Amino acid sequence: MDGVRRARAAAGRALARATGEALGPYQSAVVRIGFATTWLCFLVREFPHRHELYGPDGPWSWELARRLVGSNHAFTVLLWSDSALWFEAVYALSVAASALLALGWRTRAVSVVFAAGVLSLQNRSVFMGDGGDNVIHLMAMYLVLTRCAQVWSLDARRARRHGSASAGAAGPVLWGALGAVFAFATVTGRLGHGWVAAFAALWVVCAVWWMVDRYEPRSEARAVLDVLANTVHNAGMLVIAAEVCLIYATAGWYKVQGSRWQDGTALYYPLGLDYFSPWPELSSLLAGSGTLVMLLTYGTVAVQVAFPFTVFQRRVKNVLLAVMVLEHAGIALLLGLPFFSMAMIAADAVFLPTAFLLWLGARAAGARTGLARRLRRARPDGPAGAGLPQQRAPGGPAGPDPGPAPSDARAAG
């Protein structure tokens, strides 16, 4: 009986924690920043080639995309019109949404626009990608479910200053615009029934949240919404973590079955391909060492197969996590796949320890403060003020985000 009571008590504590707070606020913030920055860099890098990748000049024509989407019911707003102006507007909006999501401005609404932009571009030309696109595709949808702006975001700063991240008129205007677009697409039949239900549920829930947060912030209804939001957030973070483990487990076990991975020569072959050799001299130097190629080949398989089994062993997990980050950095450098590596490192961030993230945030805040101080010293102030120390604005420069206080964490969700 004592064992049953202890098990029930442990289950009760776990349930209370899963519903009482949004777990992993720093990890979710890094995942948000990582994926938004990755997609932003990709869109900016491919801006000169956007028409060939996703636009009217691509080999995968608008008509072929329309037929494929008609059969698999994927979501893409680029098929609402074949106008070049419409394509340019969607591409520009995707760039803006990526930047705003990385900054954490009106994150709930912007995360929906970000996900819509990712799905629209990738589903328009399904054969454009390098594997990292699939990760971004999935994580863009998962981020909509998370409260990823509790720290290191403009929403968190607004919540500290005004008591609520919903303060201001920008939120209602943004959600009103999204509602108008959704209503137009629904009336004109541009959305399938499944997407209509998903967007309608999301819009209604967010509208109710805003009304309760604005007019009844201390009510029981607000507390209930917090419980629901925390539960969805924690479920989303669990799915992200499970997805990362699944990616590594699948990749590792498929490699085990390959003969080139079994004999330790798999890494040698891509190093000899011009397409995957941005630094030919470096690739040749690495490929010239049979021992190093064998160690890297076997090490890649071992780390990927072992990682899902070490997620509950903190020290071992952290070591393997560091090894995988270095592995992805090597892939970016040697094989010329920077955006794939950035996407995988952003996904790995869900497992980073909170202490390390706090240390990293403190270092970044210190560097930012030091840079601002040097810029103030170097600023020309005219003959009378040259060389005099600048007067600090009230409150001083913004320091590191101290993390979500109980009221701020709820408000910034």
PDB file of N, CA, C and O in Angstrom, residues 41-108:
ATOM      1  N   CYS A  41      18.040  33.099 -42.695  1.00  0.00           N
ATOM      2  CA  CYS A  41      19.307  33.085 -43.434  1.00  0.00           C
ATOM      3  C   CYS A  41      19.157  32.368 -44.769  1.00  0.00           C
ATOM      4  O   CYS A  41      19.723  32.793 -45.785  1.00  0.00           O
ATOM      5  N   PHE A  42      18.388  31.279 -44.784  1.00  0.00           N
ATOM      6  CA  PHE A  42      18.179  30.551 -46.036  1.00  0.00           C
ATOM      7  C   PHE A  42      17.435  31.415 -47.055  1.00  0.00           C
ATOM      8  O   PHE A  42      17.822  31.489 -48.226  1.00  0.00           O
ATOM      9  N   LEU A  43      16.368  32.076 -46.618  1.00  0.00           N
ATOM     10  CA  LEU A  43      15.588  32.900 -47.544  1.00  0.00           C
ATOM     11  C   LEU A  43      16.414  34.071 -48.077  1.00  0.00           C
ATOM     12  O   LEU A  43      16.323  34.421 -49.262  1.00  0.00           O
ATOM     13  N   VAL A  44      17.211  34.689 -47.203  1.00  0.00           N
ATOM     14  CA  VAL A  44      18.045  35.801 -47.649  1.00  0.00           C
ATOM     15  C   VAL A  44      19.141  35.301 -48.588  1.00  0.00           C
ATOM     16  O   VAL A  44      19.432  35.927 -49.621  1.00  0.00           O
ATOM     17  N   ARG A  45      19.753  34.177 -48.246  1.00  0.00           N
ATOM     18  CA  ARG A  45      20.808  33.615 -49.103  1.00  0.00           C
ATOM     19  C   ARG A  45      20.278  33.247 -50.488  1.00  0.00           C
ATOM     20  O   ARG A  45      20.957  33.449 -51.505  1.00  0.00           O
ATOM     21  N   GLU A  46      19.060  32.713 -50.560  1.00  0.00           N
ATOM     22  CA  GLU A  46      18.506  32.275 -51.842  1.00  0.00           C
ATOM     23  C   GLU A  46      17.622  33.327 -52.497  1.00  0.00           C
ATOM     24  O   GLU A  46      16.923  33.018 -53.464  1.00  0.00           O
ATOM     25  N   PHE A  47      17.661  34.547 -51.984  1.00  0.00           N
ATOM     26  CA  PHE A  47      16.811  35.589 -52.567  1.00  0.00           C
ATOM     27  C   PHE A  47      17.049  35.779 -54.067  1.00  0.00           C
ATOM     28  O   PHE A  47      16.088  35.888 -54.833  1.00  0.00           O
ATOM     29  N   PRO A  48      18.293  35.787 -54.560  1.00  0.00           N
ATOM     30  CA  PRO A  48      18.478  35.928 -56.011  1.00  0.00           C
ATOM     31  C   PRO A  48      17.942  34.753 -56.813  1.00  0.00           C
ATOM     32  O   PRO A  48      17.691  34.888 -58.014  1.00  0.00           O
ATOM     33  N   HIS A  49      17.774  33.591 -56.162  1.00  0.00           N
ATOM     34  CA  HIS A  49      17.336  32.384 -56.862  1.00  0.00           C
ATOM     35  C   HIS A  49      15.911  31.978 -56.490  1.00  0.00           C
ATOM     36  O   HIS A  49      15.491  30.849 -56.765  1.00  0.00           O
ATOM     37  N   ARG A  50      15.176  32.870 -55.860  1.00  0.00           N
ATOM     38  CA  ARG A  50      13.860  32.504 -55.334  1.00  0.00           C
ATOM     39  C   ARG A  50      12.896  32.078 -56.438  1.00  0.00           C
ATOM     40  O   ARG A  50      12.068  31.176 -56.223  1.00  0.00           O
ATOM     41  N   HIS A  51      12.979  32.674 -57.610  1.00  0.00           N
ATOM     42  CA  HIS A  51      12.057  32.323 -58.694  1.00  0.00           C
ATOM     43  C   HIS A  51      12.324  30.914 -59.204  1.00  0.00           C
ATOM     44  O   HIS A  51      11.383  30.205 -59.579  1.00  0.00           O
ATOM     45  N   GLU A  52      13.591  30.507 -59.222  1.00  0.00           N
ATOM     46  CA  GLU A  52      13.913  29.149 -59.674  1.00  0.00           C
ATOM     47  C   GLU A  52      13.564  28.107 -58.616  1.00  0.00           C
ATOM     48  O   GLU A  52      13.225  26.971 -58.949  1.00  0.00           O
ATOM     49  N   LEU A  53      13.680  28.472 -57.338  1.00  0.00           N
ATOM     50  CA  LEU A  53      13.401  27.519 -56.264  1.00  0.00           C
ATOM     51  C   LEU A  53      11.905  27.316 -56.042  1.00  0.00           C
ATOM     52  O   LEU A  53      11.411  26.176 -56.024  1.00  0.00           O
ATOM     53  N   TYR A  54      11.191  28.411 -55.835  1.00  0.00           N
ATOM     54  CA  TYR A  54       9.785  28.314 -55.433  1.00  0.00           C
ATOM     55  C   TYR A  54       8.832  29.118 -56.316  1.00  0.00           C
ATOM     56  O   TYR A  54       7.626  29.094 -56.078  1.00  0.00           O
ATOM     57  N   GLY A  55       9.361  29.836 -57.280  1.00  0.00           N
ATOM     58  CA  GLY A  55       8.527  30.749 -58.046  1.00  0.00           C
ATOM     59  C   GLY A  55       8.187  30.279 -59.445  1.00  0.00           C
ATOM     60  O   GLY A  55       8.308  29.085 -59.772  1.00  0.00           O
ATOM     61  N   PRO A  56       7.819  31.182 -60.297  1.00  0.00           N
ATOM     62  CA  PRO A  56       7.315  30.827 -61.627  1.00  0.00           C
ATOM     63  C   PRO A  56       8.368  30.275 -62.573  1.00  0.00           C
ATOM     64  O   PRO A  56       8.015  29.665 -63.588  1.00  0.00           O
ATOM     65  N   ASP A  57       9.663  30.454 -62.273  1.00  0.00           N
ATOM     66  CA  ASP A  57      10.718  29.979 -63.176  1.00  0.00           C
ATOM     67  C   ASP A  57      11.273  28.626 -62.776  1.00  0.00           C
ATOM     68  O   ASP A  57      12.257  28.164 -63.367  1.00  0.00           O
ATOM     69  N   GLY A  58      10.698  27.996 -61.768  1.00  0.00           N
ATOM     70  CA  GLY A  58      11.211  26.717 -61.294  1.00  0.00           C
ATOM     71  C   GLY A  58      10.856  25.564 -62.207  1.00  0.00           C
ATOM     72  O   GLY A  58       9.870  25.612 -62.943  1.00  0.00           O
ATOM     73  N   PRO A  59      11.649  24.492 -62.175  1.00  0.00           N
ATOM     74  CA  PRO A  59      11.334  23.306 -62.978  1.00  0.00           C
ATOM     75  C   PRO A  59      10.032  22.623 -62.543  1.00  0.00           C
ATOM     76  O   PRO A  59       9.381  21.960 -63.362  1.00  0.00           O
ATOM     77  N   TRP A  60       9.696  22.777 -61.255  1.00  0.00           N
ATOM     78  CA  TRP A  60       8.429  22.228 -60.762  1.00  0.00           C
ATOM     79  C   TRP A  60       7.373  23.314 -60.952  1.00  0.00           C
ATOM     80  O   TRP A  60       7.235  24.219 -60.154  1.00  0.00           O
ATOM     81  N   SER A  61       6.634  23.204 -62.028  1.00  0.00           N
ATOM     82  CA  SER A  61       5.742  24.282 -62.449  1.00  0.00           C
ATOM     83  C   SER A  61       4.553  24.446 -61.502  1.00  0.00           C
ATOM     84  O   SER A  61       4.259  23.576 -60.679  1.00  0.00           O
ATOM     85  N   TRP A  62       3.867  25.570 -61.679  1.00  0.00           N
ATOM     86  CA  TRP A  62       2.695  25.856 -60.862  1.00  0.00           C
ATOM     87  C   TRP A  62       1.615  24.806 -61.080  1.00  0.00           C
ATOM     88  O   TRP A  62       0.944  24.385 -60.133  1.00  0.00           O
ATOM     89  N   GLU A  63       1.455  24.342 -62.297  1.00  0.00           N
ATOM     90  CA  GLU A  63       0.428  23.338 -62.610  1.00  0.00           C
ATOM     91  C   GLU A  63       0.774  21.989 -61.972  1.00  0.00           C
ATOM     92  O   GLU A  63      -0.098  21.305 -61.430  1.00  0.00           O
ATOM     93  N   LEU A  64       2.055  21.602 -62.023  1.00  0.00           N
ATOM     94  CA  LEU A  64       2.460  20.352 -61.373  1.00  0.00           C
ATOM     95  C   LEU A  64       2.245  20.436 -59.864  1.00  0.00           C
ATOM     96  O   LEU A  64       1.788  19.461 -59.245  1.00  0.00           O
ATOM     97  N   ALA A  65       2.585  21.588 -59.282  1.00  0.00           N
ATOM     98  CA  ALA A  65       2.366  21.758 -57.838  1.00  0.00           C
ATOM     99  C   ALA A  65       0.885  21.694 -57.507  1.00  0.00           C
ATOM    100  O   ALA A  65       0.497  21.105 -56.485  1.00  0.00           O
ATOM    101  N   ARG A  66       0.049  22.288 -58.351  1.00  0.00           N
ATOM    102  CA  ARG A  66      -1.389  22.268 -58.097  1.00  0.00           C
ATOM    103  C   ARG A  66      -1.933  20.839 -58.124  1.00  0.00           C
ATOM    104  O   ARG A  66      -2.761  20.457 -57.290  1.00  0.00           O
ATOM    105  N   ARG A  67      -1.446  20.034 -59.048  1.00  0.00           N
ATOM    106  CA  ARG A  67      -1.908  18.639 -59.123  1.00  0.00           C
ATOM    107  C   ARG A  67      -1.456  17.841 -57.900  1.00  0.00           C
ATOM    108  O   ARG A  67      -2.226  17.046 -57.342  1.00  0.00           O
ATOM    109  N   LEU A  68      -0.205  18.053 -57.481  1.00  0.00           N
ATOM    110  CA  LEU A  68       0.299  17.305 -56.328  1.00  0.00           C
ATOM    111  C   LEU A  68      -0.453  17.695 -55.065  1.00  0.00           C
ATOM    112  O   LEU A  68      -0.868  16.821 -54.279  1.00  0.00           O
ATOM    113  N   VAL A  69      -0.640  18.983 -54.850  1.00  0.00           N
ATOM    114  CA  VAL A  69      -1.358  19.444 -53.654  1.00  0.00           C
ATOM    115  C   VAL A  69      -2.808  18.991 -53.691  1.00  0.00           C
ATOM    116  O   VAL A  69      -3.406  18.687 -52.644  1.00  0.00           O
ATOM    117  N   GLY A  70      -3.386  18.898 -54.885  1.00  0.00           N
ATOM    118  CA  GLY A  70      -4.750  18.392 -54.994  1.00  0.00           C
ATOM    119  C   GLY A  70      -4.871  16.949 -54.552  1.00  0.00           C
ATOM    120  O   GLY A  70      -5.948  16.521 -54.112  1.00  0.00           O
ATOM    121  N   SER A  71      -3.772  16.192 -54.633  1.00  0.00           N
ATOM    122  CA  SER A  71      -3.815  14.778 -54.237  1.00  0.00           C
ATOM    123  C   SER A  71      -3.402  14.557 -52.787  1.00  0.00           C
ATOM    124  O   SER A  71      -3.917  13.652 -52.124  1.00  0.00           O
ATOM    125  N   ASN A  72      -2.457  15.372 -52.282  1.00  0.00           N
ATOM    126  CA  ASN A  72      -2.007  15.138 -50.896  1.00  0.00           C
ATOM    127  C   ASN A  72      -2.553  16.157 -49.898  1.00  0.00           C
ATOM    128  O   ASN A  72      -2.304  16.048 -48.700  1.00  0.00           O
ATOM    129  N   HIS A  73      -3.296  17.181 -50.387  1.00  0.00           N
ATOM    130  CA  HIS A  73      -3.970  18.176 -49.540  1.00  0.00           C
ATOM    131  C   HIS A  73      -2.998  18.931 -48.642  1.00  0.00           C
ATOM    132  O   HIS A  73      -3.329  19.285 -47.507  1.00  0.00           O
ATOM    133  N   ALA A  74      -1.782  19.167 -49.136  1.00  0.00           N
ATOM    134  CA  ALA A  74      -0.819  19.962 -48.378  1.00  0.00           C
ATOM    135  C   ALA A  74      -1.236  21.431 -48.390  1.00  0.00           C
ATOM    136  O   ALA A  74      -2.029  21.863 -49.232  1.00  0.00           O
ATOM    137  N   PHE A  75      -0.664  22.187 -47.462  1.00  0.00           N
ATOM    138  CA  PHE A  75      -1.012  23.592 -47.345  1.00  0.00           C
ATOM    139  C   PHE A  75       0.040  24.443 -48.041  1.00  0.00           C
ATOM    140  O   PHE A  75       1.239  24.313 -47.788  1.00  0.00           O
ATOM    141  N   THR A  76      -0.394  25.333 -48.931  1.00  0.00           N
ATOM    142  CA  THR A  76       0.481  26.337 -49.514  1.00  0.00           C
ATOM    143  C   THR A  76      -0.355  27.474 -50.085  1.00  0.00           C
ATOM    144  O   THR A  76      -1.250  27.244 -50.904  1.00  0.00           O
ATOM    145  N   VAL A  77      -0.083  28.673 -49.643  1.00  0.00           N
ATOM    146  CA  VAL A  77      -0.832  29.825 -50.147  1.00  0.00           C
ATOM    147  C   VAL A  77      -0.329  30.251 -51.520  1.00  0.00           C
ATOM    148  O   VAL A  77      -0.969  31.062 -52.194  1.00  0.00           O
ATOM    149  N   LEU A  78       0.828  29.731 -51.953  1.00  0.00           N
ATOM    150  CA  LEU A  78       1.351  30.104 -53.257  1.00  0.00           C
ATOM    151  C   LEU A  78       0.489  29.590 -54.404  1.00  0.00           C
ATOM    152  O   LEU A  78       0.604  30.081 -55.528  1.00  0.00           O
ATOM    153  N   LEU A  79      -0.365  28.626 -54.121  1.00  0.00           N
ATOM    154  CA  LEU A  79      -1.263  28.116 -55.158  1.00  0.00           C
ATOM    155  C   LEU A  79      -2.598  28.838 -55.159  1.00  0.00           C
ATOM    156  O   LEU A  79      -3.492  28.478 -55.917  1.00  0.00           O
ATOM    157  N   TRP A  80      -2.747  29.852 -54.321  1.00  0.00           N
ATOM    158  CA  TRP A  80      -3.970  30.652 -54.371  1.00  0.00           C
ATOM    159  C   TRP A  80      -3.988  31.526 -55.618  1.00  0.00           C
ATOM    160  O   TRP A  80      -5.050  31.951 -56.067  1.00  0.00           O
ATOM    161  N   SER A  81      -2.803  31.815 -56.155  1.00  0.00           N
ATOM    162  CA  SER A  81      -2.704  32.629 -57.368  1.00  0.00           C
ATOM    163  C   SER A  81      -1.364  32.343 -58.026  1.00  0.00           C
ATOM    164  O   SER A  81      -0.370  32.062 -57.332  1.00  0.00           O
ATOM    165  N   ASP A  82      -1.321  32.418 -59.363  1.00  0.00           N
ATOM    166  CA  ASP A  82      -0.060  32.244 -60.079  1.00  0.00           C
ATOM    167  C   ASP A  82       0.578  33.590 -60.424  1.00  0.00           C
ATOM    168  O   ASP A  82       1.494  33.656 -61.250  1.00  0.00           O
ATOM    169  N   SER A  83       0.129  34.643 -59.794  1.00  0.00           N
ATOM    170  CA  SER A  83       0.667  35.979 -60.032  1.00  0.00           C
ATOM    171  C   SER A  83       2.070  36.106 -59.447  1.00  0.00           C
ATOM    172  O   SER A  83       2.339  35.630 -58.331  1.00  0.00           O
ATOM    173  N   ALA A  84       2.970  36.746 -60.187  1.00  0.00           N
ATOM    174  CA  ALA A  84       4.328  36.990 -59.695  1.00  0.00           C
ATOM    175  C   ALA A  84       4.304  37.918 -58.487  1.00  0.00           C
ATOM    176  O   ALA A  84       5.117  37.777 -57.564  1.00  0.00           O
ATOM    177  N   LEU A  85       3.381  38.876 -58.475  1.00  0.00           N
ATOM    178  CA  LEU A  85       3.264  39.798 -57.347  1.00  0.00           C
ATOM    179  C   LEU A  85       2.874  39.062 -56.076  1.00  0.00           C
ATOM    180  O   LEU A  85       3.383  39.358 -54.992  1.00  0.00           O
ATOM    181  N   TRP A  86       1.975  38.106 -56.194  1.00  0.00           N
ATOM    182  CA  TRP A  86       1.565  37.302 -55.042  1.00  0.00           C
ATOM    183  C   TRP A  86       2.749  36.502 -54.492  1.00  0.00           C
ATOM    184  O   TRP A  86       2.947  36.421 -53.281  1.00  0.00           O
ATOM    185  N   PHE A  87       3.543  35.921 -55.386  1.00  0.00           N
ATOM    186  CA  PHE A  87       4.719  35.168 -54.942  1.00  0.00           C
ATOM    187  C   PHE A  87       5.688  36.082 -54.193  1.00  0.00           C
ATOM    188  O   PHE A  87       6.206  35.715 -53.131  1.00  0.00           O
ATOM    189  N   GLU A  88       5.942  37.268 -54.725  1.00  0.00           N
ATOM    190  CA  GLU A  88       6.870  38.189 -54.074  1.00  0.00           C
ATOM    191  C   GLU A  88       6.346  38.605 -52.700  1.00  0.00           C
ATOM    192  O   GLU A  88       7.117  38.724 -51.730  1.00  0.00           O
ATOM    193  N   ALA A  89       5.045  38.803 -52.588  1.00  0.00           N
ATOM    194  CA  ALA A  89       4.459  39.192 -51.307  1.00  0.00           C
ATOM    195  C   ALA A  89       4.613  38.079 -50.275  1.00  0.00           C
ATOM    196  O   ALA A  89       4.958  38.339 -49.109  1.00  0.00           O
ATOM    197  N   VAL A  90       4.366  36.837 -50.690  1.00  0.00           N
ATOM    198  CA  VAL A  90       4.484  35.703 -49.766  1.00  0.00           C
ATOM    199  C   VAL A  90       5.934  35.529 -49.328  1.00  0.00           C
ATOM    200  O   VAL A  90       6.225  35.296 -48.147  1.00  0.00           O
ATOM    201  N   TYR A  91       6.863  35.657 -50.261  1.00  0.00           N
ATOM    202  CA  TYR A  91       8.278  35.501 -49.925  1.00  0.00           C
ATOM    203  C   TYR A  91       8.722  36.596 -48.952  1.00  0.00           C
ATOM    204  O   TYR A  91       9.403  36.323 -47.952  1.00  0.00           O
ATOM    205  N   ALA A  92       8.329  37.848 -49.229  1.00  0.00           N
ATOM    206  CA  ALA A  92       8.701  38.956 -48.346  1.00  0.00           C
ATOM    207  C   ALA A  92       8.079  38.780 -46.962  1.00  0.00           C
ATOM    208  O   ALA A  92       8.729  39.054 -45.939  1.00  0.00           O
ATOM    209  N   LEU A  93       6.833  38.316 -46.899  1.00  0.00           N
ATOM    210  CA  LEU A  93       6.177  38.101 -45.612  1.00  0.00           C
ATOM    211  C   LEU A  93       6.865  36.982 -44.831  1.00  0.00           C
ATOM    212  O   LEU A  93       6.976  37.053 -43.602  1.00  0.00           O
ATOM    213  N   SER A  94       7.343  35.963 -45.535  1.00  0.00           N
ATOM    214  CA  SER A  94       8.068  34.878 -44.872  1.00  0.00           C
ATOM    215  C   SER A  94       9.369  35.387 -44.268  1.00  0.00           C
ATOM    216  O   SER A  94       9.742  34.999 -43.148  1.00  0.00           O
ATOM    217  N   VAL A  95      10.070  36.248 -44.982  1.00  0.00           N
ATOM    218  CA  VAL A  95      11.304  36.833 -44.452  1.00  0.00           C
ATOM    219  C   VAL A  95      10.998  37.659 -43.204  1.00  0.00           C
ATOM    220  O   VAL A  95      11.682  37.547 -42.169  1.00  0.00           O
ATOM    221  N   ALA A  96       9.965  38.508 -43.284  1.00  0.00           N
ATOM    222  CA  ALA A  96       9.613  39.351 -42.143  1.00  0.00           C
ATOM    223  C   ALA A  96       9.180  38.513 -40.941  1.00  0.00           C
ATOM    224  O   ALA A  96       9.569  38.803 -39.795  1.00  0.00           O
ATOM    225  N   ALA A  97       8.384  37.468 -41.165  1.00  0.00           N
ATOM    226  CA  ALA A  97       7.925  36.620 -40.068  1.00  0.00           C
ATOM    227  C   ALA A  97       9.091  35.907 -39.398  1.00  0.00           C
ATOM    228  O   ALA A  97       9.119  35.746 -38.170  1.00  0.00           O
ATOM    229  N   SER A  98      10.076  35.481 -40.169  1.00  0.00           N
ATOM    230  CA  SER A  98      11.247  34.814 -39.596  1.00  0.00           C
ATOM    231  C   SER A  98      12.015  35.764 -38.685  1.00  0.00           C
ATOM    232  O   SER A  98      12.421  35.390 -37.578  1.00  0.00           O
ATOM    233  N   ALA A  99      12.212  36.997 -39.146  1.00  0.00           N
ATOM    234  CA  ALA A  99      12.938  37.974 -38.327  1.00  0.00           C
ATOM    235  C   ALA A  99      12.168  38.305 -37.050  1.00  0.00           C
ATOM    236  O   ALA A  99      12.751  38.377 -35.956  1.00  0.00           O
ATOM    237  N   LEU A 100      10.865  38.492 -37.165  1.00  0.00           N
ATOM    238  CA  LEU A 100      10.056  38.850 -35.994  1.00  0.00           C
ATOM    239  C   LEU A 100       9.956  37.692 -35.004  1.00  0.00           C
ATOM    240  O   LEU A 100       9.936  37.907 -33.792  1.00  0.00           O
ATOM    241  N   LEU A 101       9.913  36.459 -35.514  1.00  0.00           N
ATOM    242  CA  LEU A 101       9.867  35.309 -34.608  1.00  0.00           C
ATOM    243  C   LEU A 101      11.181  35.172 -33.857  1.00  0.00           C
ATOM    244  O   LEU A 101      11.194  34.846 -32.668  1.00  0.00           O
ATOM    245  N   ALA A 102      12.298  35.399 -34.532  1.00  0.00           N
ATOM    246  CA  ALA A 102      13.590  35.341 -33.851  1.00  0.00           C
ATOM    247  C   ALA A 102      13.666  36.390 -32.742  1.00  0.00           C
ATOM    248  O   ALA A 102      14.234  36.138 -31.672  1.00  0.00           O
ATOM    249  N   LEU A 103      13.085  37.567 -32.982  1.00  0.00           N
ATOM    250  CA  LEU A 103      13.073  38.622 -31.967  1.00  0.00           C
ATOM    251  C   LEU A 103      12.019  38.378 -30.890  1.00  0.00           C
ATOM    252  O   LEU A 103      12.093  38.973 -29.808  1.00  0.00           O
ATOM    253  N   GLY A 104      11.030  37.528 -31.178  1.00  0.00           N
ATOM    254  CA  GLY A 104       9.983  37.258 -30.201  1.00  0.00           C
ATOM    255  C   GLY A 104       8.957  38.352 -30.095  1.00  0.00           C
ATOM    256  O   GLY A 104       8.466  38.647 -29.004  1.00  0.00           O
ATOM    257  N   TRP A 105       8.588  38.966 -31.215  1.00  0.00           N
ATOM    258  CA  TRP A 105       7.582  40.027 -31.230  1.00  0.00           C
ATOM    259  C   TRP A 105       6.221  39.436 -31.601  1.00  0.00           C
ATOM    260  O   TRP A 105       6.088  38.822 -32.658  1.00  0.00           O
ATOM    261  N   ARG A 106       5.227  39.583 -30.706  1.00  0.00           N
ATOM    262  CA  ARG A 106       3.877  39.040 -30.927  1.00  0.00           C
ATOM    263  C   ARG A 106       3.988  37.591 -31.400  1.00  0.00           C
ATOM    264  O   ARG A 106       3.474  37.197 -32.442  1.00  0.00           O
ATOM    265  N   THR A 107       4.652  36.805 -30.578  1.00  0.00           N
ATOM    266  CA  THR A 107       5.129  35.498 -31.008  1.00  0.00           C
ATOM    267  C   THR A 107       4.010  34.545 -31.393  1.00  0.00           C
ATOM    268  O   THR A 107       4.152  33.762 -32.337  1.00  0.00           O
ATOM    269  N   ARG A 108       2.892  34.602 -30.684  1.00  0.00           N
ATOM    270  CA  ARG A 108       1.822  33.654 -30.997  1.00  0.00           C
ATOM    271  C   ARG A 108       1.316  33.849 -32.419  1.00  0.00           C
ATOM    272  O   ARG A 108       1.201  32.890 -33.194  1.00  0.00           O
TER     273      ARG A 108
END
